[in-house]
Amino acid sequence: GWLAGQVAVITGAASGIGRAVAERYLEEGALGVVCVDADRAGLDELAREHGSRVEPVIGDVRDHAVHEQAVERALASYGGLDVLVGNAGLFDFRRPLRGYTASALAATMDELFAVNLRGYLYAAMAAREALEAAGGCMIFTASVASFHAGGGGVLYTMGKHAVVGLVRQLALELAPRVRVNGVGPGGTLTGLRGTQTLGHGGRQIDADPRAFDERVSAAVPLAFAQRPRDHAGLYVLLASRDNARAVTGEIFMSDGGVAARSI
Ligand code: NAD
């Protein structure tokens, strides 16, 4: 496998894209995957399926201590850390600016950015030293909304654009020892949830899979709504020392060809 003997920490690994990446990493020969998520049931299921090659860490990515715990677990259980995948995130269900009061905007912004951005930065902070020691890499889940409007509302789109800045800046700061890249999925059938602040803590992006599929199919040249598994290979490629040694500061798009379409 392309990741033989490697050790990864993956946030948001209980479900969706993070889970597909965890499973692909194990198929590619990873020694172990530390899976960070707030969803205990999802992590338990993953750990049951994969035994000692999965270390679950239950917690909230808004807390720095959770990331420290994940890195410690990687070192203690598997003897090192090669890859950090920052992935846990929330959606704004495409709410436009006119749909907010000033106080709802502030509260939603705090919650969404704390998970989607501070969560990534905390993960990077906690993993940096171990990754420098190993000559490892970081991969962050960006989005079609990192480069285009309309995939999210104003807060989600702003936040995913910011992931591009995070990737580029950290790629520079952490070179030459650590590569930092992103993967940008398009509309993907997952259980992606919204913010508590907007009352969307239980709402899921795939609640109506057929409507979602139709909307994404109509919008993208490749004409299908993606599945988590469709993106996982890019996370493997970017983590591979043999195949991506010269790649840093890049976002690999995996969105059905949104940028290929003109009027
Ligand atoms: P998902 O809900 O299936 O997976 C996200 C996981 O993150 C869940 O298991 C959830 O429990 C966890 N999580 C959320 N908030 C957390 C917190 N505060 N602390 C700990 N864990 C938390 O959704 P997904 O679509 O697989 O999302 C993964 C990433 O992909 C997100 O960054 C999302 O923005 C991005 N993305 C998704 C799509 C899409 O259409 N689904 C498109 C582009 C990008």
Short mmCIF file of C-alpha atoms and ligand atoms in Angstrom, two decimals:
data_model
loop_
_atom_site.label_atom_id
_atom_site.label_comp_id
_atom_site.label_asym_id
_atom_site.label_seq_id
_atom_site.Cartn_x
_atom_site.Cartn_y
_atom_site.Cartn_z
CA GLY A 1 0.00 0.00 0.00
CA TRP A 2 0.93 3.64 -0.55
CA LEU A 3 0.80 4.40 3.17
CA ALA A 4 2.57 1.33 4.52
CA GLY A 5 3.57 1.87 8.14
CA GLN A 6 2.23 5.43 8.32
CA VAL A 7 0.25 6.85 11.23
CA ALA A 8 -2.51 9.44 10.84
CA VAL A 9 -4.70 11.63 13.01
CA ILE A 10 -8.03 12.37 11.31
CA THR A 11 -10.63 14.77 12.71
CA GLY A 12 -14.29 14.22 11.93
CA ALA A 13 -13.52 10.56 11.23
CA ALA A 14 -16.76 9.10 12.63
CA SER A 15 -18.71 9.83 9.48
CA GLY A 16 -18.69 10.99 5.87
CA ILE A 17 -15.46 12.05 4.20
CA GLY A 18 -13.28 11.65 7.31
CA ARG A 19 -14.47 8.10 7.80
CA ALA A 20 -13.88 7.21 4.15
CA VAL A 21 -10.35 8.60 4.44
CA ALA A 22 -9.70 6.57 7.61
CA GLU A 23 -10.87 3.39 5.90
CA ARG A 24 -8.83 4.06 2.74
CA TYR A 25 -5.72 4.80 4.85
CA LEU A 26 -6.09 1.43 6.54
CA GLU A 27 -6.53 -0.28 3.17
CA GLU A 28 -3.33 1.42 1.99
CA GLY A 29 -1.38 -0.16 4.82
CA ALA A 30 -1.44 2.55 7.48
CA LEU A 31 -0.18 1.24 10.80
CA GLY A 32 -2.83 3.10 12.73
CA VAL A 33 -5.36 5.90 12.52
CA VAL A 34 -6.30 8.09 15.47
CA CYS A 35 -9.90 9.09 14.86
CA VAL A 36 -11.12 12.28 16.53
CA ASP A 37 -14.83 13.06 16.66
CA ALA A 38 -17.60 14.23 18.98
CA ASP A 39 -19.75 11.30 17.82
CA ARG A 40 -18.99 8.43 20.17
CA ALA A 41 -21.26 5.90 18.47
CA GLY A 42 -19.67 6.47 15.06
CA LEU A 43 -16.17 6.09 16.49
CA ASP A 44 -17.12 2.94 18.41
CA GLU A 45 -18.40 1.38 15.20
CA LEU A 46 -15.18 2.22 13.34
CA ALA A 47 -13.06 0.84 16.18
CA ARG A 48 -15.11 -2.36 16.28
CA GLU A 49 -14.56 -2.89 12.57
CA HIS A 50 -10.82 -2.25 12.59
CA GLY A 51 -9.61 -3.29 16.03
CA SER A 52 -6.30 -1.99 17.28
CA ARG A 53 -5.48 -0.06 14.10
CA VAL A 54 -8.10 2.53 15.08
CA GLU A 55 -7.68 4.66 18.20
CA PRO A 56 -10.83 6.65 18.94
CA VAL A 57 -10.53 10.03 20.64
CA ILE A 58 -13.92 11.42 21.60
CA GLY A 59 -14.11 15.17 21.94
CA ASP A 60 -14.81 18.56 20.46
CA VAL A 61 -12.32 19.95 17.93
CA ARG A 62 -12.90 23.40 19.43
CA ASP A 63 -10.86 22.25 22.46
CA HIS A 64 -7.10 22.27 22.07
CA ALA A 65 -6.69 19.49 24.64
CA VAL A 66 -8.50 17.04 22.33
CA HIS A 67 -5.87 17.51 19.65
CA GLU A 68 -3.03 17.12 22.15
CA GLN A 69 -4.63 13.91 23.31
CA ALA A 70 -4.88 12.65 19.72
CA VAL A 71 -1.21 13.31 19.02
CA GLU A 72 -0.18 11.70 22.32
CA ARG A 73 -2.26 8.66 21.40
CA ALA A 74 -0.56 8.39 18.00
CA LEU A 75 2.89 8.49 19.64
CA ALA A 76 1.97 6.10 22.46
CA SER A 77 0.04 3.53 20.42
CA TYR A 78 1.82 3.63 17.07
CA GLY A 79 5.18 5.26 17.82
CA GLY A 80 4.90 8.39 15.69
CA LEU A 81 2.77 10.63 13.50
CA ASP A 82 3.07 11.04 9.72
CA VAL A 83 -0.20 12.61 8.60
CA LEU A 84 -2.71 15.03 10.06
CA VAL A 85 -6.06 15.24 8.29
CA GLY A 86 -8.07 18.27 9.50
CA ASN A 87 -11.61 17.59 8.36
CA ALA A 88 -14.33 18.00 11.04
CA GLY A 89 -16.74 20.70 9.97
CA LEU A 90 -20.24 22.19 10.02
CA PHE A 91 -22.40 23.71 7.28
CA ASP A 92 -24.55 26.87 7.22
CA PHE A 93 -27.20 25.39 4.94
CA ARG A 94 -26.59 28.24 2.48
CA ARG A 95 -28.11 30.96 4.65
CA PRO A 96 -27.72 34.34 2.92
CA LEU A 97 -26.67 37.50 4.75
CA ARG A 98 -30.24 38.81 4.68
CA GLY A 99 -31.32 35.78 6.70
CA TYR A 100 -29.40 36.90 9.81
CA THR A 101 -29.95 39.39 12.58
CA ALA A 102 -26.72 41.00 13.80
CA SER A 103 -26.64 38.87 16.94
CA ALA A 104 -27.43 35.63 15.07
CA LEU A 105 -24.65 36.44 12.61
CA ALA A 106 -22.13 36.93 15.42
CA ALA A 107 -23.14 33.76 17.24
CA THR A 108 -23.24 31.61 14.08
CA MET A 109 -19.93 33.00 12.90
CA ASP A 110 -18.35 32.17 16.26
CA GLU A 111 -19.63 28.61 16.21
CA LEU A 112 -18.92 27.86 12.55
CA PHE A 113 -15.45 29.39 12.51
CA ALA A 114 -14.54 27.79 15.84
CA VAL A 115 -15.19 24.35 14.36
CA ASN A 116 -14.20 24.83 10.70
CA LEU A 117 -11.14 27.05 11.25
CA ARG A 118 -9.96 27.10 14.85
CA GLY A 119 -10.40 23.32 14.88
CA TYR A 120 -8.00 23.07 11.92
CA LEU A 121 -5.48 25.46 13.50
CA TYR A 122 -5.54 23.69 16.86
CA ALA A 123 -4.99 20.37 15.09
CA ALA A 124 -2.03 21.87 13.23
CA MET A 125 -0.59 23.36 16.44
CA ALA A 126 -0.83 20.09 18.30
CA ALA A 127 0.62 17.97 15.46
CA ARG A 128 3.38 20.28 14.22
CA GLU A 129 6.26 19.00 16.32
CA ALA A 130 5.57 15.32 15.71
CA LEU A 131 5.13 15.92 11.98
CA GLU A 132 8.39 17.87 11.81
CA ALA A 133 10.15 15.00 13.51
CA ALA A 134 8.74 12.53 10.99
CA GLY A 135 8.90 14.72 7.89
CA GLY A 136 5.15 14.27 7.58
CA CYS A 137 2.28 16.25 6.12
CA MET A 138 -1.02 17.95 6.82
CA ILE A 139 -4.13 17.70 4.63
CA PHE A 140 -7.17 19.89 5.25
CA THR A 141 -10.65 19.40 3.84
CA ALA A 142 -11.46 22.51 1.85
CA SER A 143 -14.50 22.63 -0.47
CA VAL A 144 -15.87 23.73 -3.80
CA ALA A 145 -16.87 26.69 -1.57
CA SER A 146 -13.16 27.48 -1.14
CA PHE A 147 -13.16 28.98 -4.66
CA HIS A 148 -16.78 29.48 -5.73
CA ALA A 149 -19.90 31.17 -4.35
CA GLY A 150 -23.25 29.48 -3.90
CA GLY A 151 -22.15 26.12 -2.53
CA GLY A 152 -22.69 27.50 0.95
CA GLY A 153 -24.02 30.67 2.50
CA VAL A 154 -21.81 33.66 3.24
CA LEU A 155 -20.27 32.27 6.44
CA TYR A 156 -19.49 28.80 5.11
CA THR A 157 -18.06 30.22 1.87
CA MET A 158 -15.91 32.74 3.78
CA GLY A 159 -14.69 30.03 6.10
CA LYS A 160 -13.79 27.60 3.30
CA HIS A 161 -12.01 30.38 1.38
CA ALA A 162 -10.01 30.92 4.58
CA VAL A 163 -8.89 27.29 4.47
CA VAL A 164 -6.98 28.16 1.29
CA GLY A 165 -5.09 30.85 3.21
CA LEU A 166 -4.44 28.45 6.05
CA VAL A 167 -3.01 25.85 3.65
CA ARG A 168 -0.78 28.31 1.82
CA GLN A 169 0.52 30.05 4.93
CA LEU A 170 1.25 26.83 6.82
CA ALA A 171 2.84 25.31 3.71
CA LEU A 172 5.33 28.18 3.82
CA GLU A 173 5.78 28.24 7.61
CA LEU A 174 6.31 24.50 7.92
CA ALA A 175 8.51 23.97 4.85
CA PRO A 176 10.81 22.26 4.25
CA ARG A 177 9.96 19.50 6.75
CA VAL A 178 6.17 19.34 6.54
CA ARG A 179 3.99 19.51 3.41
CA VAL A 180 0.57 21.16 3.79
CA ASN A 181 -2.23 20.66 1.25
CA GLY A 182 -5.99 20.51 0.91
CA VAL A 183 -8.71 18.53 -0.84
CA GLY A 184 -11.78 20.38 -2.12
CA PRO A 185 -14.87 18.16 -2.34
CA GLY A 186 -18.01 19.29 -4.11
CA GLY A 187 -21.56 18.37 -3.12
CA THR A 188 -21.16 15.05 -1.32
CA LEU A 189 -23.79 12.80 0.22
CA THR A 190 -22.82 12.82 3.89
CA GLY A 191 -24.49 13.55 7.18
CA LEU A 192 -22.89 17.04 7.29
CA ARG A 193 -24.73 18.99 9.98
CA GLY A 194 -25.35 22.63 10.76
CA THR A 195 -24.81 24.92 13.72
CA GLN A 196 -26.58 24.77 17.07
CA THR A 197 -26.86 28.53 16.84
CA LEU A 198 -29.21 28.38 13.84
CA GLY A 199 -31.03 25.37 15.28
CA HIS A 200 -29.42 23.13 12.66
CA GLY A 201 -27.53 20.81 15.02
CA GLY A 202 -29.64 17.88 13.86
CA ARG A 203 -30.18 18.91 10.24
CA GLN A 204 -28.17 16.94 7.68
CA ILE A 205 -27.12 17.89 4.15
CA ASP A 206 -28.24 14.50 2.80
CA ALA A 207 -31.63 14.59 4.51
CA ASP A 208 -33.26 14.35 1.06
CA PRO A 209 -30.67 12.39 -0.94
CA ARG A 210 -32.65 12.44 -4.18
CA ALA A 211 -33.12 16.23 -4.17
CA PHE A 212 -29.45 16.67 -3.26
CA ASP A 213 -28.39 14.34 -6.05
CA GLU A 214 -30.54 16.18 -8.58
CA ARG A 215 -29.27 19.60 -7.55
CA VAL A 216 -25.60 18.61 -7.70
CA SER A 217 -26.02 16.58 -10.90
CA ALA A 218 -27.58 19.54 -12.66
CA ALA A 219 -24.82 21.89 -11.51
CA VAL A 220 -21.62 19.99 -12.31
CA PRO A 221 -20.22 18.67 -15.62
CA LEU A 222 -19.64 15.14 -14.32
CA ALA A 223 -23.31 15.13 -13.31
CA PHE A 224 -23.32 13.16 -10.09
CA ALA A 225 -23.44 13.92 -6.39
CA GLN A 226 -20.23 12.61 -4.91
CA ARG A 227 -19.86 9.92 -2.26
CA PRO A 228 -17.23 10.22 0.52
CA ARG A 229 -15.23 7.40 -1.05
CA ASP A 230 -14.83 9.45 -4.27
CA HIS A 231 -12.47 11.84 -2.49
CA ALA A 232 -10.47 9.43 -0.37
CA GLY A 233 -7.85 8.59 -3.01
CA LEU A 234 -6.68 12.22 -3.15
CA TYR A 235 -5.99 12.14 0.60
CA VAL A 236 -3.95 8.99 0.00
CA LEU A 237 -2.00 10.58 -2.85
CA LEU A 238 -1.23 13.73 -0.88
CA ALA A 239 -0.09 11.71 2.13
CA SER A 240 2.18 9.51 0.05
CA ARG A 241 5.86 10.36 0.41
CA ASP A 242 6.69 8.59 -2.87
CA ASN A 243 3.97 10.21 -4.94
CA ALA A 244 3.57 13.75 -3.60
CA ARG A 245 7.06 14.67 -2.39
CA ALA A 246 7.03 17.95 -4.33
CA VAL A 247 3.44 18.99 -3.58
CA THR A 248 2.74 21.65 -0.96
CA GLY A 249 0.41 24.63 -0.65
CA GLU A 250 -2.05 23.08 -3.11
CA ILE A 251 -5.76 22.32 -3.02
CA PHE A 252 -6.78 19.32 -5.13
CA MET A 253 -10.36 19.85 -6.26
CA SER A 254 -12.72 16.87 -6.31
CA ASP A 255 -15.98 18.51 -7.27
CA GLY A 256 -17.20 17.05 -10.57
CA GLY A 257 -15.57 19.77 -12.65
CA VAL A 258 -17.18 23.00 -11.42
CA ALA A 259 -14.33 25.17 -12.74
CA ALA A 260 -14.52 23.60 -16.21
CA ARG A 261 -17.95 25.11 -16.95
CA SER A 262 -18.48 28.44 -18.67
CA ILE A 263 -21.78 30.06 -19.67
P1 NAD B 1 -20.06 14.53 8.26
O1 NAD B 1 -21.00 15.22 9.18
O2 NAD B 1 -20.44 13.23 7.69
O3 NAD B 1 -18.63 14.42 8.94
C1 NAD B 1 -18.15 15.44 9.78
C2 NAD B 1 -17.77 14.83 11.11
O4 NAD B 1 -17.23 15.90 11.93
C3 NAD B 1 -18.95 14.22 11.87
O5 NAD B 1 -18.63 12.90 12.26
C4 NAD B 1 -19.12 15.14 13.07
O6 NAD B 1 -19.52 14.44 14.24
C5 NAD B 1 -17.74 15.72 13.23
N1 NAD B 1 -17.77 17.00 13.94
C6 NAD B 1 -18.49 18.09 13.62
N2 NAD B 1 -18.27 19.07 14.50
C7 NAD B 1 -17.38 18.58 15.41
C8 NAD B 1 -16.78 19.11 16.57
N3 NAD B 1 -17.03 20.35 17.00
N4 NAD B 1 -15.91 18.33 17.25
C9 NAD B 1 -15.64 17.06 16.85
N5 NAD B 1 -16.20 16.51 15.75
C10 NAD B 1 -17.07 17.26 15.05
O7 NAD B 1 -19.80 15.59 7.06
P2 NAD B 1 -18.72 15.61 5.86
O8 NAD B 1 -19.44 16.16 4.70
O9 NAD B 1 -17.99 14.34 5.76
O10 NAD B 1 -17.74 16.77 6.40
C11 NAD B 1 -16.35 16.66 6.44
C12 NAD B 1 -15.72 17.92 5.85
O11 NAD B 1 -16.04 17.99 4.46
C13 NAD B 1 -16.20 19.24 6.44
O12 NAD B 1 -15.08 20.09 6.64
C14 NAD B 1 -17.09 19.80 5.36
O13 NAD B 1 -17.17 21.21 5.41
C15 NAD B 1 -16.37 19.31 4.13
N6 NAD B 1 -17.13 19.31 2.88
C16 NAD B 1 -18.31 18.63 2.77
C17 NAD B 1 -19.02 18.67 1.58
C18 NAD B 1 -20.32 17.97 1.41
O14 NAD B 1 -21.05 18.26 0.44
N7 NAD B 1 -20.69 17.05 2.28
C19 NAD B 1 -18.52 19.40 0.49
C20 NAD B 1 -17.29 20.06 0.63
C21 NAD B 1 -16.62 20.01 1.84
#
